[in-house]
XYZ file of C-alpha atoms in Angstrom:
383
model
C -27.128 -35.580 3.893
C -30.034 -33.446 2.404
C -30.595 -34.064 -1.224
C -31.812 -31.285 -3.805
C -33.738 -32.711 -6.697
C -35.074 -30.300 -9.341
C -36.734 -30.469 -13.018
C -34.919 -29.887 -16.362
C -34.400 -30.886 -19.777
C -31.288 -32.593 -21.045
C -30.153 -31.734 -24.475
C -27.374 -34.462 -25.754
C -25.460 -32.513 -27.637
C -26.152 -34.639 -31.108
C -29.343 -33.223 -31.547
C -32.057 -30.432 -31.085
C -34.553 -32.882 -28.927
C -35.345 -32.110 -25.503
C -35.402 -34.915 -22.997
C -37.335 -34.212 -19.288
C -35.202 -35.198 -16.312
C -34.515 -35.166 -12.830
C -31.517 -33.754 -11.001
C -30.397 -34.542 -7.448
C -27.636 -32.651 -5.773
C -26.012 -34.162 -2.815
C -22.566 -34.695 -1.710
C -20.726 -32.755 -4.698
C -22.334 -35.335 -6.633
C -24.984 -34.292 -9.332
C -27.286 -37.456 -10.391
C -29.415 -37.529 -13.296
C -32.004 -39.436 -13.899
C -35.490 -39.931 -15.893
C -38.977 -38.944 -13.989
C -39.530 -42.114 -13.106
C -36.454 -43.074 -11.429
C -33.826 -44.828 -14.518
C -30.259 -43.555 -13.591
C -28.530 -42.043 -16.621
C -25.667 -40.233 -15.101
C -23.190 -39.030 -12.476
C -21.111 -36.437 -12.018
C -18.988 -34.710 -9.567
C -19.923 -30.591 -9.292
C -16.641 -30.149 -9.454
C -16.603 -30.957 -12.699
C -19.514 -29.451 -14.283
C -19.734 -25.876 -15.972
C -22.548 -23.814 -15.069
C -23.898 -20.734 -16.385
C -24.162 -17.505 -14.652
C -27.012 -16.792 -12.599
C -29.428 -13.729 -13.358
C -32.905 -13.389 -11.084
C -35.187 -16.315 -11.870
C -33.806 -16.677 -15.308
C -33.251 -20.849 -16.312
C -29.874 -21.707 -15.386
C -28.025 -24.227 -17.853
C -25.758 -27.029 -16.455
C -22.764 -28.594 -18.857
C -21.727 -31.892 -18.398
C -18.176 -33.496 -19.150
C -19.363 -34.821 -23.447
C -21.326 -31.773 -24.127
C -24.482 -32.656 -22.860
C -26.407 -29.601 -21.439
C -29.604 -29.748 -18.518
C -31.485 -26.885 -18.863
C -33.370 -26.020 -15.243
C -35.546 -23.828 -15.523
C -35.671 -22.678 -12.023
C -32.346 -21.192 -11.734
C -32.774 -19.693 -8.026
C -33.733 -23.445 -6.607
C -30.528 -24.800 -8.490
C -28.315 -21.576 -6.835
C -29.389 -22.608 -3.422
C -28.989 -26.052 -4.183
C -25.382 -25.661 -5.720
C -24.609 -23.568 -2.144
C -26.203 -25.855 0.248
C -23.599 -29.026 -1.259
C -20.640 -26.323 -1.388
C -20.178 -25.377 -4.503
C -18.641 -21.903 -4.509
C -20.507 -19.106 -7.195
C -18.094 -17.981 -9.839
C -16.539 -14.915 -9.596
C -19.161 -13.118 -11.617
C -22.384 -14.117 -9.535
C -20.362 -12.883 -6.413
C -20.217 -9.697 -8.046
C -23.951 -9.609 -9.093
C -25.190 -10.757 -6.168
C -23.272 -7.861 -4.127
C -23.860 -4.550 -6.294
C -21.724 -2.337 -4.275
C -18.769 -4.467 -4.760
C -19.388 -4.794 -8.611
C -19.635 -0.779 -8.625
C -16.389 -0.536 -6.700
C -14.811 -3.122 -9.131
C -16.064 -0.739 -12.213
C -15.312 2.372 -10.533
C -11.606 0.591 -9.613
C -10.842 -0.453 -13.520
C -12.366 3.366 -14.423
C -9.521 4.921 -12.585
C -6.661 2.246 -13.874
C -7.192 3.115 -17.191
C -7.485 6.859 -16.286
C -4.231 6.501 -14.472
C -2.428 4.660 -17.207
C -4.036 7.195 -19.761
C -2.467 10.660 -17.914
C 0.899 9.321 -16.370
C 1.919 5.103 -17.963
C 1.087 6.576 -21.375
C 3.214 9.529 -21.175
C 5.880 7.436 -19.294
C 6.041 4.787 -21.639
C 6.401 7.563 -24.341
C 9.260 9.382 -22.649
C 11.051 6.308 -22.463
C 10.687 4.997 -25.691
C 11.518 8.943 -26.965
C 14.991 8.826 -24.777
C 15.601 5.113 -26.155
C 14.905 6.004 -29.954
C 18.257 6.435 -31.511
C 18.902 9.560 -33.566
C 18.996 7.775 -37.106
C 15.436 6.075 -36.181
C 14.206 9.168 -35.122
C 15.073 10.870 -38.086
C 13.317 9.018 -40.048
C 10.318 9.408 -37.854
C 10.416 13.105 -39.261
C 10.970 12.447 -42.301
C 7.926 9.873 -42.719
C 5.801 12.647 -40.298
C 7.112 15.826 -43.152
C 6.148 13.234 -46.364
C 2.369 12.944 -44.586
C 2.238 16.524 -44.350
C 3.199 17.519 -47.600
C 1.280 14.868 -49.437
C -2.041 16.491 -47.574
C -1.588 20.284 -45.874
C 1.702 21.173 -46.695
C 2.739 23.473 -50.018
C 6.250 23.758 -51.537
C 7.373 27.323 -50.534
C 7.328 30.614 -52.378
C 10.206 32.208 -50.708
C 13.218 32.841 -53.093
C 16.390 31.506 -52.605
C 17.321 35.170 -51.179
C 14.789 35.010 -48.303
C 15.581 31.656 -47.478
C 18.969 31.678 -46.901
C 18.675 35.246 -45.145
C 16.520 33.207 -42.742
C 18.662 30.408 -42.161
C 21.557 32.629 -41.461
C 19.815 34.795 -38.771
C 19.031 31.516 -37.337
C 22.257 29.599 -37.575
C 24.234 32.704 -36.371
C 22.375 32.406 -32.815
C 22.433 28.810 -32.751
C 25.470 28.572 -32.607
C 26.022 30.462 -29.228
C 22.680 29.213 -28.368
C 22.078 25.766 -28.667
C 25.635 24.913 -29.475
C 24.595 20.676 -29.388
C 21.464 21.012 -31.102
C 21.276 19.291 -34.208
C 18.285 20.739 -36.488
C 17.558 21.931 -40.112
C 15.364 24.067 -41.458
C 13.006 23.064 -44.239
C 10.352 26.081 -45.887
C 7.248 25.377 -46.560
C 3.592 26.800 -47.193
C 0.257 26.375 -46.157
C -2.087 24.776 -48.165
C -5.029 25.042 -45.733
C -5.241 29.160 -45.203
C -2.486 31.636 -43.077
C 1.057 30.384 -42.794
C 2.411 32.370 -39.880
C 3.825 29.023 -38.193
C 6.524 26.976 -37.031
C 6.904 23.653 -35.701
C 9.255 20.883 -35.076
C 9.525 17.154 -36.245
C 11.101 14.611 -34.730
C 14.977 14.441 -35.551
C 15.420 18.334 -35.409
C 13.753 19.055 -38.871
C 11.902 22.450 -38.378
C 9.043 23.777 -40.258
C 8.666 27.486 -41.065
C 6.077 29.091 -42.898
C 6.489 31.398 -45.507
C 3.945 33.628 -43.810
C 5.979 33.514 -40.626
C 9.361 34.037 -42.024
C 8.235 37.387 -44.200
C 7.002 38.473 -41.028
C 9.429 38.201 -38.511
C 12.835 37.968 -40.495
C 13.866 41.412 -40.054
C 13.935 40.217 -36.122
C 14.831 38.788 -33.681
C 11.118 36.852 -32.948
C 12.020 34.501 -35.274
C 15.103 33.976 -33.558
C 12.957 33.001 -30.374
C 10.607 31.425 -32.187
C 13.450 28.961 -33.292
C 14.972 28.976 -29.633
C 11.440 27.446 -28.798
C 11.376 24.433 -31.388
C 14.988 23.635 -30.764
C 13.660 23.495 -27.169
C 11.001 20.338 -28.203
C 13.833 19.340 -30.102
C 16.410 19.155 -27.845
C 13.932 17.791 -25.537
C 12.284 14.880 -28.204
C 9.063 16.335 -27.228
C 7.392 16.005 -30.652
C 8.533 12.434 -30.542
C 6.623 11.780 -26.922
C 3.632 13.688 -28.443
C 3.171 11.230 -31.349
C 3.827 8.395 -29.536
C 1.076 9.210 -27.259
C -1.517 10.779 -29.747
C -1.181 8.904 -32.894
C 0.180 5.150 -31.132
C 2.841 2.653 -31.513
C 1.470 1.390 -34.585
C 1.147 5.124 -36.580
C 4.474 6.051 -35.562
C 6.076 2.625 -36.800
C 4.475 2.830 -39.926
C 6.021 6.317 -40.626
C 8.956 5.053 -39.262
C 9.182 2.381 -41.705
C 8.475 4.191 -45.002
C 4.814 2.630 -45.251
C 2.386 5.804 -45.752
C -0.307 3.675 -47.556
C -3.548 4.308 -45.716
C -1.727 6.931 -43.500
C -4.297 9.932 -44.153
C -6.456 8.492 -41.606
C -3.618 8.965 -39.211
C -3.714 12.726 -39.748
C -5.430 13.776 -37.195
C -3.973 11.951 -34.853
C -0.525 12.994 -36.095
C -1.389 16.840 -35.722
C -2.119 16.246 -31.991
C 1.341 15.437 -31.947
C 1.594 19.866 -31.696
C -0.685 20.145 -29.357
C 1.893 20.198 -26.729
C 1.690 19.527 -22.977
C 1.164 22.598 -20.880
C 4.818 21.685 -18.881
C 6.174 21.036 -22.475
C 5.304 24.728 -23.951
C 7.046 25.744 -19.858
C 9.891 23.639 -20.565
C 10.884 25.361 -24.578
C 9.539 28.622 -23.118
C 12.250 28.132 -20.620
C 14.858 27.152 -23.070
C 14.072 30.133 -25.631
C 15.054 32.312 -23.171
C 18.780 30.773 -22.539
C 18.759 30.707 -26.405
C 18.468 34.525 -26.310
C 20.421 35.522 -23.745
C 23.558 33.008 -24.910
C 23.389 34.242 -28.074
C 23.507 37.885 -26.948
C 20.044 38.660 -26.868
C 17.149 39.850 -24.792
C 13.897 37.918 -23.812
C 11.556 40.499 -25.556
C 11.395 38.967 -28.680
C 9.830 35.797 -26.738
C 7.812 38.239 -25.246
C 6.852 39.971 -28.376
C 6.048 36.250 -30.135
C 3.843 35.459 -27.371
C 2.324 38.466 -27.636
C 1.116 38.196 -31.360
C 0.219 34.387 -30.060
C -2.583 35.753 -27.473
C -3.543 38.828 -30.431
C -4.070 35.712 -32.887
C -6.074 33.928 -30.698
C -8.619 37.150 -29.765
C -8.912 37.171 -33.852
C -12.364 36.126 -34.970
C -10.788 33.465 -37.200
C -7.534 31.780 -38.509
C -9.302 31.217 -41.641
C -8.663 27.306 -42.825
C -5.501 26.509 -40.779
C -6.278 23.608 -38.378
C -6.574 23.923 -34.637
C -3.828 21.721 -33.417
C -1.330 23.924 -34.833
C -2.414 27.604 -34.142
C -3.660 27.460 -31.083
C -2.142 26.793 -27.054
C -3.753 26.701 -24.107
C -2.937 29.756 -21.490
C -0.994 32.072 -23.654
C -1.194 34.890 -21.027
C 0.366 32.616 -17.833
C 3.176 31.553 -20.750
C 4.022 35.447 -21.464
C 3.822 36.427 -17.428
C 6.462 33.568 -16.834
C 9.020 34.416 -19.611
C 8.342 38.217 -17.974
C 9.441 36.919 -15.085
C 12.027 34.733 -16.070
C 13.859 36.722 -18.647
C 13.224 40.355 -16.638
C 11.773 42.070 -19.422
C 10.941 45.925 -18.464
C 7.817 45.197 -16.772
C 6.474 48.714 -18.541
C 5.669 46.519 -21.480
C 3.125 45.791 -22.412
C 1.401 43.443 -25.727
C 0.135 45.629 -28.178
C -3.728 45.316 -28.771
C -5.946 44.911 -31.958
C -5.812 47.078 -34.370
C -8.794 49.740 -34.943
C -11.407 48.094 -37.022
C -10.752 49.199 -40.901
C -7.501 50.543 -40.052
C -4.314 49.200 -42.089
C -3.389 46.469 -39.350
C -7.100 44.846 -39.292
C -8.387 42.260 -40.403
C -11.256 43.669 -42.540
C -10.990 42.612 -46.062
C -8.516 40.356 -45.571
C -7.849 37.995 -48.707
C -6.042 35.156 -46.853
C -2.970 35.696 -48.062
C 0.171 35.371 -46.561
C 0.482 39.011 -45.833
C 2.314 40.642 -42.349
C -0.500 43.523 -40.878
C -2.705 42.763 -38.185
C -2.727 42.222 -33.987
C -1.141 45.409 -32.615
C 0.353 47.070 -35.193
C 0.991 46.953 -39.016
C 3.322 44.086 -40.296
C 2.916 42.295 -37.044
C 2.334 39.046 -38.208
C -0.606 36.500 -37.357
C 1.829 33.971 -35.283
C 1.769 29.389 -33.945
C 4.581 28.384 -31.527
C 3.968 25.049 -31.497
């Protein structure tokens, strides 16, 4: 039986002093002696912990009881352990096989990406479906309180304007979405033009002042609310909140712990950045909503045309991006056209010429209609 003898330094774990020793490895046993040959200890290889091999760097052997032997010739120790039948640790084997290590890293990244792309939405969807209605309402109230404290302001609409908008929506919803429980709340934006509407968990639909004043006299408001009720019915906002803000932030909102929640505002706003599939589903729901309410799909196309026009304009003031843009609006317009059988001759109006009454020149940022196409057409966003 061959025996390998190596030089090392013994640290007893009680002092910093190093004692020169020799180690012999044979038959699954490590024997420690002094340079003169005096026997010090003997340990089975299975009881030892050996640090990872790294090029020609020294390696350490940790003995039971806390003592450590440092072997300067790490390469020789690796060979001796292998000859004695000690299998290298997984890390050592991967380092020796860099292709396998690289494949393992790629596989780990793939698992993480797959979990984010597929696992997280699936988990968010499952939790959203299992969440009781009362808990979802509390979650929505928490989000609204957070937004009220940082981004939104009390509405400037008169009681008459609010009642008129509520009545117009309620009339359509009674026919178009009788099974959807919702409530409308009116706010003014504290960050610039308030041409916006968005749904919160639990059925709250927030209508900002500029949107109401710009669309209350036609069916675009009905179409926009129909779109938001689609998000409500499908619990899109709950799913998006769980995915973007995380379970911890959602739990804080759910149980009313708003301390330090300002840091969660960006993640909370991300709940309004719905996926393409969610927007498509809500657009389809809006078309069905309009039809059931005895209206054509044209108002939904018009609302999307306004959104497309907004995205062509140079600026939306200080409005946060997540509350103002959506991807592939042209694609959504085409889909609604086809689904709603809108007259193919209808074309979205273009932006008004510079200096015209409906242009953005000299816009003071107030919530007044009059941009994108004809005068009176509002800047809008449909989340």
